[in-house]
mmCIF file of C-alpha atoms and ligand atoms in Angstrom:
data_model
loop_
_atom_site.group_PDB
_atom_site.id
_atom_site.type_symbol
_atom_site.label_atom_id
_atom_site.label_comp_id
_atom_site.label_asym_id
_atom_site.label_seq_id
_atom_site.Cartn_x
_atom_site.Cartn_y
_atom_site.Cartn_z
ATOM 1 C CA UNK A 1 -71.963 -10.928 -61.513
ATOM 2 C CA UNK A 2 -75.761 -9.959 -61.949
ATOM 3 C CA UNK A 3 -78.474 -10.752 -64.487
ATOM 4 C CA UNK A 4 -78.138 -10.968 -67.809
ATOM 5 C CA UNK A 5 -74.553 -12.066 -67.226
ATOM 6 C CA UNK A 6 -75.583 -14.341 -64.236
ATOM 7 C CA UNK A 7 -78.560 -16.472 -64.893
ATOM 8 C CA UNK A 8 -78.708 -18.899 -61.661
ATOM 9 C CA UNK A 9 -81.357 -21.510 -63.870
ATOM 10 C CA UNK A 10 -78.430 -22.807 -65.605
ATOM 11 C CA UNK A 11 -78.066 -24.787 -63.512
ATOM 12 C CA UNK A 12 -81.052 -26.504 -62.689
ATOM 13 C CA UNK A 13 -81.683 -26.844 -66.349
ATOM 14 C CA UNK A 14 -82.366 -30.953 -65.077
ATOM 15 C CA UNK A 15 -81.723 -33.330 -62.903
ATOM 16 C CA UNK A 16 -77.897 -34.203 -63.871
ATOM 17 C CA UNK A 17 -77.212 -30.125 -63.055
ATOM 18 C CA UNK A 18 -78.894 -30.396 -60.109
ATOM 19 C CA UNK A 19 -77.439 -33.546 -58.767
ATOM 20 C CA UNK A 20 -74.337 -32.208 -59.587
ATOM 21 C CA UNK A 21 -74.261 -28.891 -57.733
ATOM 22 C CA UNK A 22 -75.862 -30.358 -54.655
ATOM 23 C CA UNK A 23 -75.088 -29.125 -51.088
ATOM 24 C CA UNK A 24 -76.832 -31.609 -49.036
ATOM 25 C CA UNK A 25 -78.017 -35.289 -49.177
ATOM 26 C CA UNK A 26 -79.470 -37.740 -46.417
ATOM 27 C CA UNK A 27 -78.119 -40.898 -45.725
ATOM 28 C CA UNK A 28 -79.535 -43.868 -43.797
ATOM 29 C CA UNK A 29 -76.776 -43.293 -41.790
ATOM 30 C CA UNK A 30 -78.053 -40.009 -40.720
ATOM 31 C CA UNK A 31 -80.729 -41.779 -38.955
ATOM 32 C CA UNK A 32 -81.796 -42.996 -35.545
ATOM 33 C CA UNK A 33 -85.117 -44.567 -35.123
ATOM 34 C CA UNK A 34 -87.399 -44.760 -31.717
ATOM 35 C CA UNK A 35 -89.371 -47.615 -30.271
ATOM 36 C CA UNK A 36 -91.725 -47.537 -27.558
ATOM 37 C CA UNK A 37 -91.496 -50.940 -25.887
ATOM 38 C CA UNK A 38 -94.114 -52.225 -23.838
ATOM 39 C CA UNK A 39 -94.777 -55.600 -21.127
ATOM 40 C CA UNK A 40 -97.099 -58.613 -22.858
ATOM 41 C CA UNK A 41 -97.025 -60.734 -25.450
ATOM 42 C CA UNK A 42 -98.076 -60.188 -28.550
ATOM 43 C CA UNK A 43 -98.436 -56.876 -27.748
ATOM 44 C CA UNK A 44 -98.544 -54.522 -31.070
ATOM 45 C CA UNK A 45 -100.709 -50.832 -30.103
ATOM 46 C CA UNK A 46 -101.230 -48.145 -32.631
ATOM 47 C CA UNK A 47 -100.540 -44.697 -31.269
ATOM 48 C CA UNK A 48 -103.274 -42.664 -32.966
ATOM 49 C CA UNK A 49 -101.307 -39.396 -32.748
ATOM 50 C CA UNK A 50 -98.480 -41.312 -34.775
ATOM 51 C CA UNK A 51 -99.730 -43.319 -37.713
ATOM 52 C CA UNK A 52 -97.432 -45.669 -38.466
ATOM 53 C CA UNK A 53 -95.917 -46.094 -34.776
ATOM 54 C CA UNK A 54 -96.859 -48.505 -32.219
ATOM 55 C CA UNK A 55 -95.962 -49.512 -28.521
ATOM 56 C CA UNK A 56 -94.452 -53.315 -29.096
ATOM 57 C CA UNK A 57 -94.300 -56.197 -26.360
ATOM 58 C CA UNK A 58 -90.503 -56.815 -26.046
ATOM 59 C CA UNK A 59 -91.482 -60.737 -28.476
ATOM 60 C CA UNK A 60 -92.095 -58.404 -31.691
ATOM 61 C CA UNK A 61 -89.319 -55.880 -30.731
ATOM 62 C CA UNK A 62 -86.857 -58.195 -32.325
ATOM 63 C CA UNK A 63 -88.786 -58.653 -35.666
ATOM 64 C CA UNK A 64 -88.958 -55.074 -35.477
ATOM 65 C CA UNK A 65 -84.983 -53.719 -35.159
ATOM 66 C CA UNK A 66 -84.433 -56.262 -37.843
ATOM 67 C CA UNK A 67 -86.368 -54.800 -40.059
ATOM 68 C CA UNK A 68 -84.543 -51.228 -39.484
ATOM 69 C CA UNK A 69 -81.328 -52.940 -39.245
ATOM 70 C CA UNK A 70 -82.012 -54.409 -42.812
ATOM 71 C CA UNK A 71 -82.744 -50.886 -44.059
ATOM 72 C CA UNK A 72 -79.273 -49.877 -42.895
ATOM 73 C CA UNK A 73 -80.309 -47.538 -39.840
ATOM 74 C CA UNK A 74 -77.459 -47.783 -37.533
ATOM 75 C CA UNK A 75 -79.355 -47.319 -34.605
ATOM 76 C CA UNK A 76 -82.677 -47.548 -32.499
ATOM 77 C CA UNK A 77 -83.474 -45.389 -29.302
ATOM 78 C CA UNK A 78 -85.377 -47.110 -26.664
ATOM 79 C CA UNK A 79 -88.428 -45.514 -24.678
ATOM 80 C CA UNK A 80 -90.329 -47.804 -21.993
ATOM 81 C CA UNK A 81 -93.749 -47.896 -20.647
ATOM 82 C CA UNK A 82 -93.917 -49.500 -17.241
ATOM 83 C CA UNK A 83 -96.455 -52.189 -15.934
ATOM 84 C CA UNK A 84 -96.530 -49.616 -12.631
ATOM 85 C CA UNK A 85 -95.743 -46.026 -12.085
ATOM 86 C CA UNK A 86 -94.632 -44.722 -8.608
ATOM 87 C CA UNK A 87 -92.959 -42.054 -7.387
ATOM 88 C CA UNK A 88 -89.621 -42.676 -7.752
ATOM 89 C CA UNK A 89 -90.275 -44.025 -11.015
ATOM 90 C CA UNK A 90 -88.637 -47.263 -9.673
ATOM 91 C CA UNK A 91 -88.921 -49.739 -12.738
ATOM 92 C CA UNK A 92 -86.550 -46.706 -14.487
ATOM 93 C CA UNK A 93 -83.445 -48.245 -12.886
ATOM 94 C CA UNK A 94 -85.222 -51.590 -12.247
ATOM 95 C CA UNK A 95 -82.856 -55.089 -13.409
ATOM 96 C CA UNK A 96 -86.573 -56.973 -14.444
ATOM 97 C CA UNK A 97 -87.657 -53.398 -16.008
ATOM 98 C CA UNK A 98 -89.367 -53.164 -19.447
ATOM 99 C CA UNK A 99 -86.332 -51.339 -20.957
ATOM 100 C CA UNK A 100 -83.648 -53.517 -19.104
ATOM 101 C CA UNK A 101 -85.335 -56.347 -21.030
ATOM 102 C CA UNK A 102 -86.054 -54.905 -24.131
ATOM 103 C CA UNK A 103 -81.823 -54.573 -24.855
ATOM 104 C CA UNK A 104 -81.226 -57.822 -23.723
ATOM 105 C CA UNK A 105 -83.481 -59.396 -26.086
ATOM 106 C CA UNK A 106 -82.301 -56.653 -29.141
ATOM 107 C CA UNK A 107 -78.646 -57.607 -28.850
ATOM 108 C CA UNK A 108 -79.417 -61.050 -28.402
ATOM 109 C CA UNK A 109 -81.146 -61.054 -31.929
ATOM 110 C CA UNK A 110 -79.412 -58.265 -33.488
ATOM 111 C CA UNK A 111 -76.003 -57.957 -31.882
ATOM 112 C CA UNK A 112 -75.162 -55.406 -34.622
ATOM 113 C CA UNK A 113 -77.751 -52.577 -34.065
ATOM 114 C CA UNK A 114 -76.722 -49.370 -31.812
ATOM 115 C CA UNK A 115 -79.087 -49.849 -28.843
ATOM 116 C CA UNK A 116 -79.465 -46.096 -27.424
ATOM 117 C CA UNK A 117 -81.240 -45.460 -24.368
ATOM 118 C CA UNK A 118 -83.734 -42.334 -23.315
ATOM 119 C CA UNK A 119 -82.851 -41.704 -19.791
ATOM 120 C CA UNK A 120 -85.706 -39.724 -18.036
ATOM 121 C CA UNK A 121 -88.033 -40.841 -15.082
ATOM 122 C CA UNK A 122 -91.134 -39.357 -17.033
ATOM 123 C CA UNK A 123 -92.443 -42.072 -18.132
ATOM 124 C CA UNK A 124 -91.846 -44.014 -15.004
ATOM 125 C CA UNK A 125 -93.141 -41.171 -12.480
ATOM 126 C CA UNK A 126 -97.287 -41.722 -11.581
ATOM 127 C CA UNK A 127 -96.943 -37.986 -11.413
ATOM 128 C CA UNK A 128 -95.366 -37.896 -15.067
ATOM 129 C CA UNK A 129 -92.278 -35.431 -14.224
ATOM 130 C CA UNK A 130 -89.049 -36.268 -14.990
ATOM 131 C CA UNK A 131 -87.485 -36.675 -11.571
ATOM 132 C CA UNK A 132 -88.253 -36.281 -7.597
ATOM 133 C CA UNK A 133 -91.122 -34.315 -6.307
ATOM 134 C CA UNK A 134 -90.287 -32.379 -3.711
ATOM 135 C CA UNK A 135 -92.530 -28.838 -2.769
ATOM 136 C CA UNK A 136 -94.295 -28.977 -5.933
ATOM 137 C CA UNK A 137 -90.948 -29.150 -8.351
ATOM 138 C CA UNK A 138 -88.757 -31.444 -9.753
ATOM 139 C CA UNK A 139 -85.493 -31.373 -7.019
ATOM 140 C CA UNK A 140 -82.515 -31.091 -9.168
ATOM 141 C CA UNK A 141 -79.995 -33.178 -6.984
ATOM 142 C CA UNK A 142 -82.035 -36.176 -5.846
ATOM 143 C CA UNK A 143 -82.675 -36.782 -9.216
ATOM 144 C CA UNK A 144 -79.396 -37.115 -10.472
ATOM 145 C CA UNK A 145 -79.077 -39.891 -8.161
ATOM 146 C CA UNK A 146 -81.555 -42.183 -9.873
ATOM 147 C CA UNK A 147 -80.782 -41.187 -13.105
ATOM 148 C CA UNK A 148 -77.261 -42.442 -12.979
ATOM 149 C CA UNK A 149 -78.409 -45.582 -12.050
ATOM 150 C CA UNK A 150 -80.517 -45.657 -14.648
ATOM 151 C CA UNK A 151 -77.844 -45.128 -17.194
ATOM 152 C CA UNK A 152 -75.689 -47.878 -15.423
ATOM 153 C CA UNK A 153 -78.620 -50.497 -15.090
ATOM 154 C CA UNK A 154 -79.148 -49.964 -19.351
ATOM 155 C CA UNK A 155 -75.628 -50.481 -19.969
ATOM 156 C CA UNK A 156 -75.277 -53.709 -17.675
ATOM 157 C CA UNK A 157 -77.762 -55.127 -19.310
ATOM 158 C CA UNK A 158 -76.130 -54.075 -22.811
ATOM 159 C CA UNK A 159 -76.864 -51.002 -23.903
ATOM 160 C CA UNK A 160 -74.478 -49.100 -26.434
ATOM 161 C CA UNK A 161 -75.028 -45.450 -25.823
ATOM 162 C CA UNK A 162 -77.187 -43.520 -22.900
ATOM 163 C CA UNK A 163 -79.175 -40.026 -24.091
ATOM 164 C CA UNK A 164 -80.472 -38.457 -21.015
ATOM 165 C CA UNK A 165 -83.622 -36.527 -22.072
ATOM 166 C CA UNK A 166 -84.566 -34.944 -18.247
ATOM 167 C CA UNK A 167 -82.905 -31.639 -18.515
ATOM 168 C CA UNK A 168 -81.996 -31.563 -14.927
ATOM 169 C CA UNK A 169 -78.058 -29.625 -14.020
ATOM 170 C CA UNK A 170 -75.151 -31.581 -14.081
ATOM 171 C CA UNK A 171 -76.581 -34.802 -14.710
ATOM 172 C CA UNK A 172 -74.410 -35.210 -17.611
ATOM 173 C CA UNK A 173 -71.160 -35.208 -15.356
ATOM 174 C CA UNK A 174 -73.277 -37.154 -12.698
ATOM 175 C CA UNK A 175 -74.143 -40.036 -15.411
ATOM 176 C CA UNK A 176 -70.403 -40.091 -16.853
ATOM 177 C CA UNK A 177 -68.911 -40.146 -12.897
ATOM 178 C CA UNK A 178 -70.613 -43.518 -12.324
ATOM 179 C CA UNK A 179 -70.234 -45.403 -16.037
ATOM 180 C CA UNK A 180 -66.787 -44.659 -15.303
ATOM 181 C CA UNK A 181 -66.678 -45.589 -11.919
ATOM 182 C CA UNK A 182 -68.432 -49.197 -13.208
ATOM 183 C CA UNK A 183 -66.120 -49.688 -15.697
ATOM 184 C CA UNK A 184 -68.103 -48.526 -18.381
ATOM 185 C CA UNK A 185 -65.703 -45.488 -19.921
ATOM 186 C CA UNK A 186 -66.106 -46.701 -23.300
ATOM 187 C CA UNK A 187 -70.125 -46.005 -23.729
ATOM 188 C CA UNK A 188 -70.786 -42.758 -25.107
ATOM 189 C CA UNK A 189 -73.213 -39.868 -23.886
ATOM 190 C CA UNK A 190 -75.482 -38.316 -25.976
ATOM 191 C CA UNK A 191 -77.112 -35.943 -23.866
ATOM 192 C CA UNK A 192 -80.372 -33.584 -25.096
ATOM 193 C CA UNK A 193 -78.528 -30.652 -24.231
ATOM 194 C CA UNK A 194 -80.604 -27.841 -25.860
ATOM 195 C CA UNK A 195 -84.163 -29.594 -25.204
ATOM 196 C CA UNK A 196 -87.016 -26.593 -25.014
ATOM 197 C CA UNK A 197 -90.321 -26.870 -23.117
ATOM 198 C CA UNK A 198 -92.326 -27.449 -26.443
ATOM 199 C CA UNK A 199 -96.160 -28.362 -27.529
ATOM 200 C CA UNK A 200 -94.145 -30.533 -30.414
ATOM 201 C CA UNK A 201 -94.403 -33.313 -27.885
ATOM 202 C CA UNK A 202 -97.996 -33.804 -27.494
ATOM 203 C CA UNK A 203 -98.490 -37.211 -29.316
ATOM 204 C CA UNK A 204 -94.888 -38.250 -27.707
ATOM 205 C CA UNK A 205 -96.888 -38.247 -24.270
ATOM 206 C CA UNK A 206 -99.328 -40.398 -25.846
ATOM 207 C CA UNK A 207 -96.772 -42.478 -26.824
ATOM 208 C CA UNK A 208 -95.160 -42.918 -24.105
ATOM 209 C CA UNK A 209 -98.015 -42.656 -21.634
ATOM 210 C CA UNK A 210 -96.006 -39.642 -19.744
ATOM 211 C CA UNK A 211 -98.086 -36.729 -19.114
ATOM 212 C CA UNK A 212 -97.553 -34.773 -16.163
ATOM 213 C CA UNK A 213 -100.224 -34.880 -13.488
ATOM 214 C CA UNK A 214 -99.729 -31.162 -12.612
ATOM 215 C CA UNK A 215 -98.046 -28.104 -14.141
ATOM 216 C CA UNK A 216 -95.684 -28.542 -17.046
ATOM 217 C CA UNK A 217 -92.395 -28.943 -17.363
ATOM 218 C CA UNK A 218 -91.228 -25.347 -17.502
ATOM 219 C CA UNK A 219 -89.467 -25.679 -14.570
ATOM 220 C CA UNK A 220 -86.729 -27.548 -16.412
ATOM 221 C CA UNK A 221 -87.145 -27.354 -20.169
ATOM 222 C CA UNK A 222 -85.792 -24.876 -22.270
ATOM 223 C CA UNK A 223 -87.984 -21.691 -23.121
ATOM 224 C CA UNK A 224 -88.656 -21.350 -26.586
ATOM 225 C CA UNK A 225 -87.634 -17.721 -26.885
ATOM 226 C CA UNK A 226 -84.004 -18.539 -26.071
ATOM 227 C CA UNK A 227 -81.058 -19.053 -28.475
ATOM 228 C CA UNK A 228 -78.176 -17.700 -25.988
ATOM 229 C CA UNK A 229 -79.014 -19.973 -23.184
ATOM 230 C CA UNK A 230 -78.527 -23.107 -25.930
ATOM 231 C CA UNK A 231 -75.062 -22.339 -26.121
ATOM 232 C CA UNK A 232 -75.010 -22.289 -22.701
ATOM 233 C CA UNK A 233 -76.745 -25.096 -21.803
ATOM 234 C CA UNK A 234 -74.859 -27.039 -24.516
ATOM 235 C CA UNK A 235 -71.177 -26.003 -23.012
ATOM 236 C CA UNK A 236 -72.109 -27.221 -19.842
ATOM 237 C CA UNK A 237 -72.930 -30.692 -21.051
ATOM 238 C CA UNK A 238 -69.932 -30.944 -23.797
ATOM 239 C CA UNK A 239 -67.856 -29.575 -20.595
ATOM 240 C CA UNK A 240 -69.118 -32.153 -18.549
ATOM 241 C CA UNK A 241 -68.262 -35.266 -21.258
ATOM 242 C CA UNK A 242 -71.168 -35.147 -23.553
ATOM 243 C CA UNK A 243 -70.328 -37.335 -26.891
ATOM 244 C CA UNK A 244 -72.981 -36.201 -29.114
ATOM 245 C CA UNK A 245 -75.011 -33.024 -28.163
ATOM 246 C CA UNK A 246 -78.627 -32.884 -29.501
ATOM 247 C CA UNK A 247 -81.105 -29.841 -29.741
ATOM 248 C CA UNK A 248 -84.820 -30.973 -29.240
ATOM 249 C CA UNK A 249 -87.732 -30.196 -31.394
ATOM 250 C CA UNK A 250 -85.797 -29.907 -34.660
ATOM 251 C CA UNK A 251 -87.814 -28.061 -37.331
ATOM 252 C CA UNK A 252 -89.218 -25.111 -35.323
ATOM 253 C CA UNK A 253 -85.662 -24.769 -33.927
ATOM 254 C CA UNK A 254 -83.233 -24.784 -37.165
ATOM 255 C CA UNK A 255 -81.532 -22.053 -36.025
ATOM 256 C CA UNK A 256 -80.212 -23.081 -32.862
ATOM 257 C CA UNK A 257 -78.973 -26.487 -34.515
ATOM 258 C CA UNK A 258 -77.336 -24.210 -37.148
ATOM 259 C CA UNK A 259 -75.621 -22.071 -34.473
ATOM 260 C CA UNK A 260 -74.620 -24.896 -32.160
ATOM 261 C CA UNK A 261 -73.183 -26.772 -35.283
ATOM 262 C CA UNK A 262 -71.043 -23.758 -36.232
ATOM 263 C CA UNK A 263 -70.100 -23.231 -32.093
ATOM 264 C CA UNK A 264 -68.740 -26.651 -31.017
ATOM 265 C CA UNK A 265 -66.930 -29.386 -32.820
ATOM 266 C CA UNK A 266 -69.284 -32.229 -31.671
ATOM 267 C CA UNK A 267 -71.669 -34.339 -33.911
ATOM 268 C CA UNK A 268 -74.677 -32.599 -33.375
ATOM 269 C CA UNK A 269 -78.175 -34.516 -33.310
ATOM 270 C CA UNK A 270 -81.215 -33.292 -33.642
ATOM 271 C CA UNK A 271 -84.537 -34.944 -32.808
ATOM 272 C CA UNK A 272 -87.207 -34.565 -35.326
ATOM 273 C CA UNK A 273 -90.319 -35.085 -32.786
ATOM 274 C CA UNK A 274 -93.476 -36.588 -32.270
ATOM 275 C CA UNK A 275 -95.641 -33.155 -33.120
ATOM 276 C CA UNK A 276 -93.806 -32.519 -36.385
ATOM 277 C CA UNK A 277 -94.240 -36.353 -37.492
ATOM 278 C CA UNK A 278 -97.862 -35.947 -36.379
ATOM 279 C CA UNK A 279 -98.435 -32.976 -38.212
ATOM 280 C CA UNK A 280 -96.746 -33.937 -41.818
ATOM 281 C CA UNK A 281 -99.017 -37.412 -41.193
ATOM 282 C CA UNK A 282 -102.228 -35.543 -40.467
ATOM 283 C CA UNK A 283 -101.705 -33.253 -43.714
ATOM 284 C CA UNK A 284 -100.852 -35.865 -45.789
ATOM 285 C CA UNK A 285 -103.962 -37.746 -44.295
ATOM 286 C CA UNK A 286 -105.975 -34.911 -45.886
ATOM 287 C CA UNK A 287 -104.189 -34.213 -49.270
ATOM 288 C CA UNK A 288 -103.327 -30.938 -48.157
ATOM 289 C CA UNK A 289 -99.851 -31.772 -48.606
ATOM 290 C CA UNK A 290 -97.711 -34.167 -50.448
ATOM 291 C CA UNK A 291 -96.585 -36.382 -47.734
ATOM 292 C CA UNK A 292 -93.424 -37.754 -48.825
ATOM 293 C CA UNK A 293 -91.895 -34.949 -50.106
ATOM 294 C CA UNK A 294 -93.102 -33.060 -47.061
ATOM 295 C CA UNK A 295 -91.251 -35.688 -45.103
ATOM 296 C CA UNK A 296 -87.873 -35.678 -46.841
ATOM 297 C CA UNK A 297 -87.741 -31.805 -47.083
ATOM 298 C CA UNK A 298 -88.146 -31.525 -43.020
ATOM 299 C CA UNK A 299 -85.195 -34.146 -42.923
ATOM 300 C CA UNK A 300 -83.332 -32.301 -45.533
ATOM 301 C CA UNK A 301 -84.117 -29.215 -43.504
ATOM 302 C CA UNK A 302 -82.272 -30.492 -40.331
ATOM 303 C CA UNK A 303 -79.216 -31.870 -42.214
ATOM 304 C CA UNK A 304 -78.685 -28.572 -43.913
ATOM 305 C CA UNK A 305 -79.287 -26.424 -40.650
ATOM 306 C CA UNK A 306 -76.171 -28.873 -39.502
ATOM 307 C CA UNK A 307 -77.368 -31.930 -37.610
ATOM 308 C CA UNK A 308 -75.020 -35.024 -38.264
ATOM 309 C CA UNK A 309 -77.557 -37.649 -37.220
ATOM 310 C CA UNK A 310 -81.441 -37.235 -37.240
ATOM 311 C CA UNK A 311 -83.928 -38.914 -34.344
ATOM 312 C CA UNK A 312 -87.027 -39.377 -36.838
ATOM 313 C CA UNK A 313 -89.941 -41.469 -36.814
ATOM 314 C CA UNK A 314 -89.742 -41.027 -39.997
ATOM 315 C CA UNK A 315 -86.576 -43.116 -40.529
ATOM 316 C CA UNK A 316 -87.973 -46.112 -41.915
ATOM 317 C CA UNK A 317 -90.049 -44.325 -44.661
ATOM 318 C CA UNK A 318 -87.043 -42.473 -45.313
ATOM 319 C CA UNK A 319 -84.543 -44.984 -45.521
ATOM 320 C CA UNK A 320 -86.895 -46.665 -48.093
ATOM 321 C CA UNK A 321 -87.051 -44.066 -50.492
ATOM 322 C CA UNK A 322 -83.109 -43.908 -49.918
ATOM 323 C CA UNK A 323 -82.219 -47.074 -50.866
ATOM 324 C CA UNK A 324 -84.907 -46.836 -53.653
HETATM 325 C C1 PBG B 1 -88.725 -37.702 -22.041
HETATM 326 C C2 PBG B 1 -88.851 -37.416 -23.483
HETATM 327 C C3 PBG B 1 -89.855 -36.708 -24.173
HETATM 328 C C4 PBG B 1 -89.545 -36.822 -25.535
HETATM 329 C C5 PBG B 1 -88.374 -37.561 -25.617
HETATM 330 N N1 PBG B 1 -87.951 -37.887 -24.349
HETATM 331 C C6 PBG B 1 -91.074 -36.056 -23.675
HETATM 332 C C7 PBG B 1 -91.024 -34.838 -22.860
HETATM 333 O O1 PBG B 1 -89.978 -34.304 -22.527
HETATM 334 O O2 PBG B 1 -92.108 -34.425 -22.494
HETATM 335 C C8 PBG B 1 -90.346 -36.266 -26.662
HETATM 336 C C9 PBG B 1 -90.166 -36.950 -27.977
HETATM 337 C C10 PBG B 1 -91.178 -36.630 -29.005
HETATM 338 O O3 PBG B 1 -92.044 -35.752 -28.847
HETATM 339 O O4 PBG B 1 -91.130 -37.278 -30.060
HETATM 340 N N2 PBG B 1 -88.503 -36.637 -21.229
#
């Protein structure tokens, strides 16, 4: 059927119409929202990169996830900034360590929240890579090691879900070996399995006070210019006992969350990062753009490319307007 028989504005002759024929909405649920969590008291640091966001001592955390939690977010994802950074990134997998503490004092407030953890040494590292040095590089297999006891030191101290961020092979499998081997068989995985080597992160390292010393992290992230090696690298990790897989940035890589959605039968995340919030803020800033409806297109965006659950610093904003 063609024009004049077909006349596609019939439909969205107003609002009702349009509701009615509509292909995608966003739900709270949808969301996940990060915190950057830092030692003191009191403690409550505007990231300039990220209006809106701030690293918060682990006393107005609480206050904090309860607010999310009364917006109907199911869940929060944890990044830590440690009082020192050493080689081995040793407050990562610390008991005492800024993270450790952060859960314990999030379930003991608000039991109910999803407390997810990022599992990566970066921000832990004085040289600001995401594992072991060793000749210059990240070394793949000495790495593993402390990140599986990273994992298992969040989940003792009551984490719900680990989401290893690092990128290095097999850690999946290596992470999953030793929750099991702990006991721990019931907390789920959701690994960044398709995470590229992007400048989307730029404020993120702000953020989290996690820029590497030397080179870039090439080495192990994805390169942009691949879509094949996604489905590879997101085989290995569902192969390996990923729960949720998650592609990483989200809006400059809607195709690869489309074709991993149609490829495996996993819920599919997608993490809507620190450059693309920065860069909807900034515009908005200027008037160059209509912020809000900026802000729930990109999210739109990423639910309709196919991600079941959105990592978005936007989440609060969004949930607002949702339950509106
Ligand atoms: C840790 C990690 C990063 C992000 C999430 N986990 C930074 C990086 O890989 O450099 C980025 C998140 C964002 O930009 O919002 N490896």
């Amino acid at each position: 059927m063609i024009f004049p028989d077909y006349r596609a504005r019939r439909l969205r002759k107003n609002e009702r119409f349009r509701r009615m024929i509509r292909e995608t909405t966003l739900s709270v649920d949808d969301f996940i929202y990060p915190l950057f969590v830092t030692h003191g008291k009191g403690v409550k640091r505007p990231i300039e990169s990220m209006p809106g966001i701030f690293q918060l001592s682990i006393d107005l955390l609480a206050r904090e996830v309860k607010e999310v939690d009364e917006l109907g977010i199911p869940a929060v994802l944890l990044f830590g900034i440690p009082k020192k950074k050493d080689e081995a990134g040793s407050e990562a997998y610390a008991k005492s360590g800024i993270i450790q503490k952060a859960i314990k004092e999030i379930k003991g407030r608000v039991p109910e929240i999803i407390v997810i953890t990022d599992v990566c040494l970066c921000e832990y590292t004085s040289h600001g890579h995401c594992g072991i040095i060793k000749d210059g590089d990240v070394d793949n297999d000495s790495t593993l090691e402390l990140l599986s006891k990273m994992a298992l030191s969040h989940v003792e101290a009551g984490a719900d879900m680990v989401a290893p961020s690092d990128m290095m092979d097999g850690r999946v499998s290596e992470i999953r070996e030793c929750l099991d081997d702990n006991a721990y068989e019931g907390i789920p995985i959701m690994s960044y399995a398709a995470k590229y080597a992007s400048g989307f992160y730029g404020p993120f390292r702000e953020a989290a006070k996690s820029y590497p010393q030397f080179g870039d992290r090439r080495s192990y992230q994805m390169d942009p210019a691949n879509s094949d090696e996604a489905i590879r690298e997101v085989s290995l990790d569902v192969e390996e006992g990923a729960d949720i897989i998650m592609v990483k940035p989200a809006i400059a890589y809607l195709d690869i969350i489309c074709r991993i959605k149609e490829e495996f039968d996993l819920p599919v995340a997608a993490y809507n990062v620190s450059g693309e919030y920065a860069m909807v803020k900034a515009a908005g800033k200027f008037g160059w753009i209509d912020e809000e409806k900026v802000m729930m297109e990109c999210l739109l965006s990423i639910k309709r490319a196919g991600a079941d659950i959105i990592v978005t610093y936007f989440a609060k904003e969004a949930a607002k307007i949702i339950n509106e």
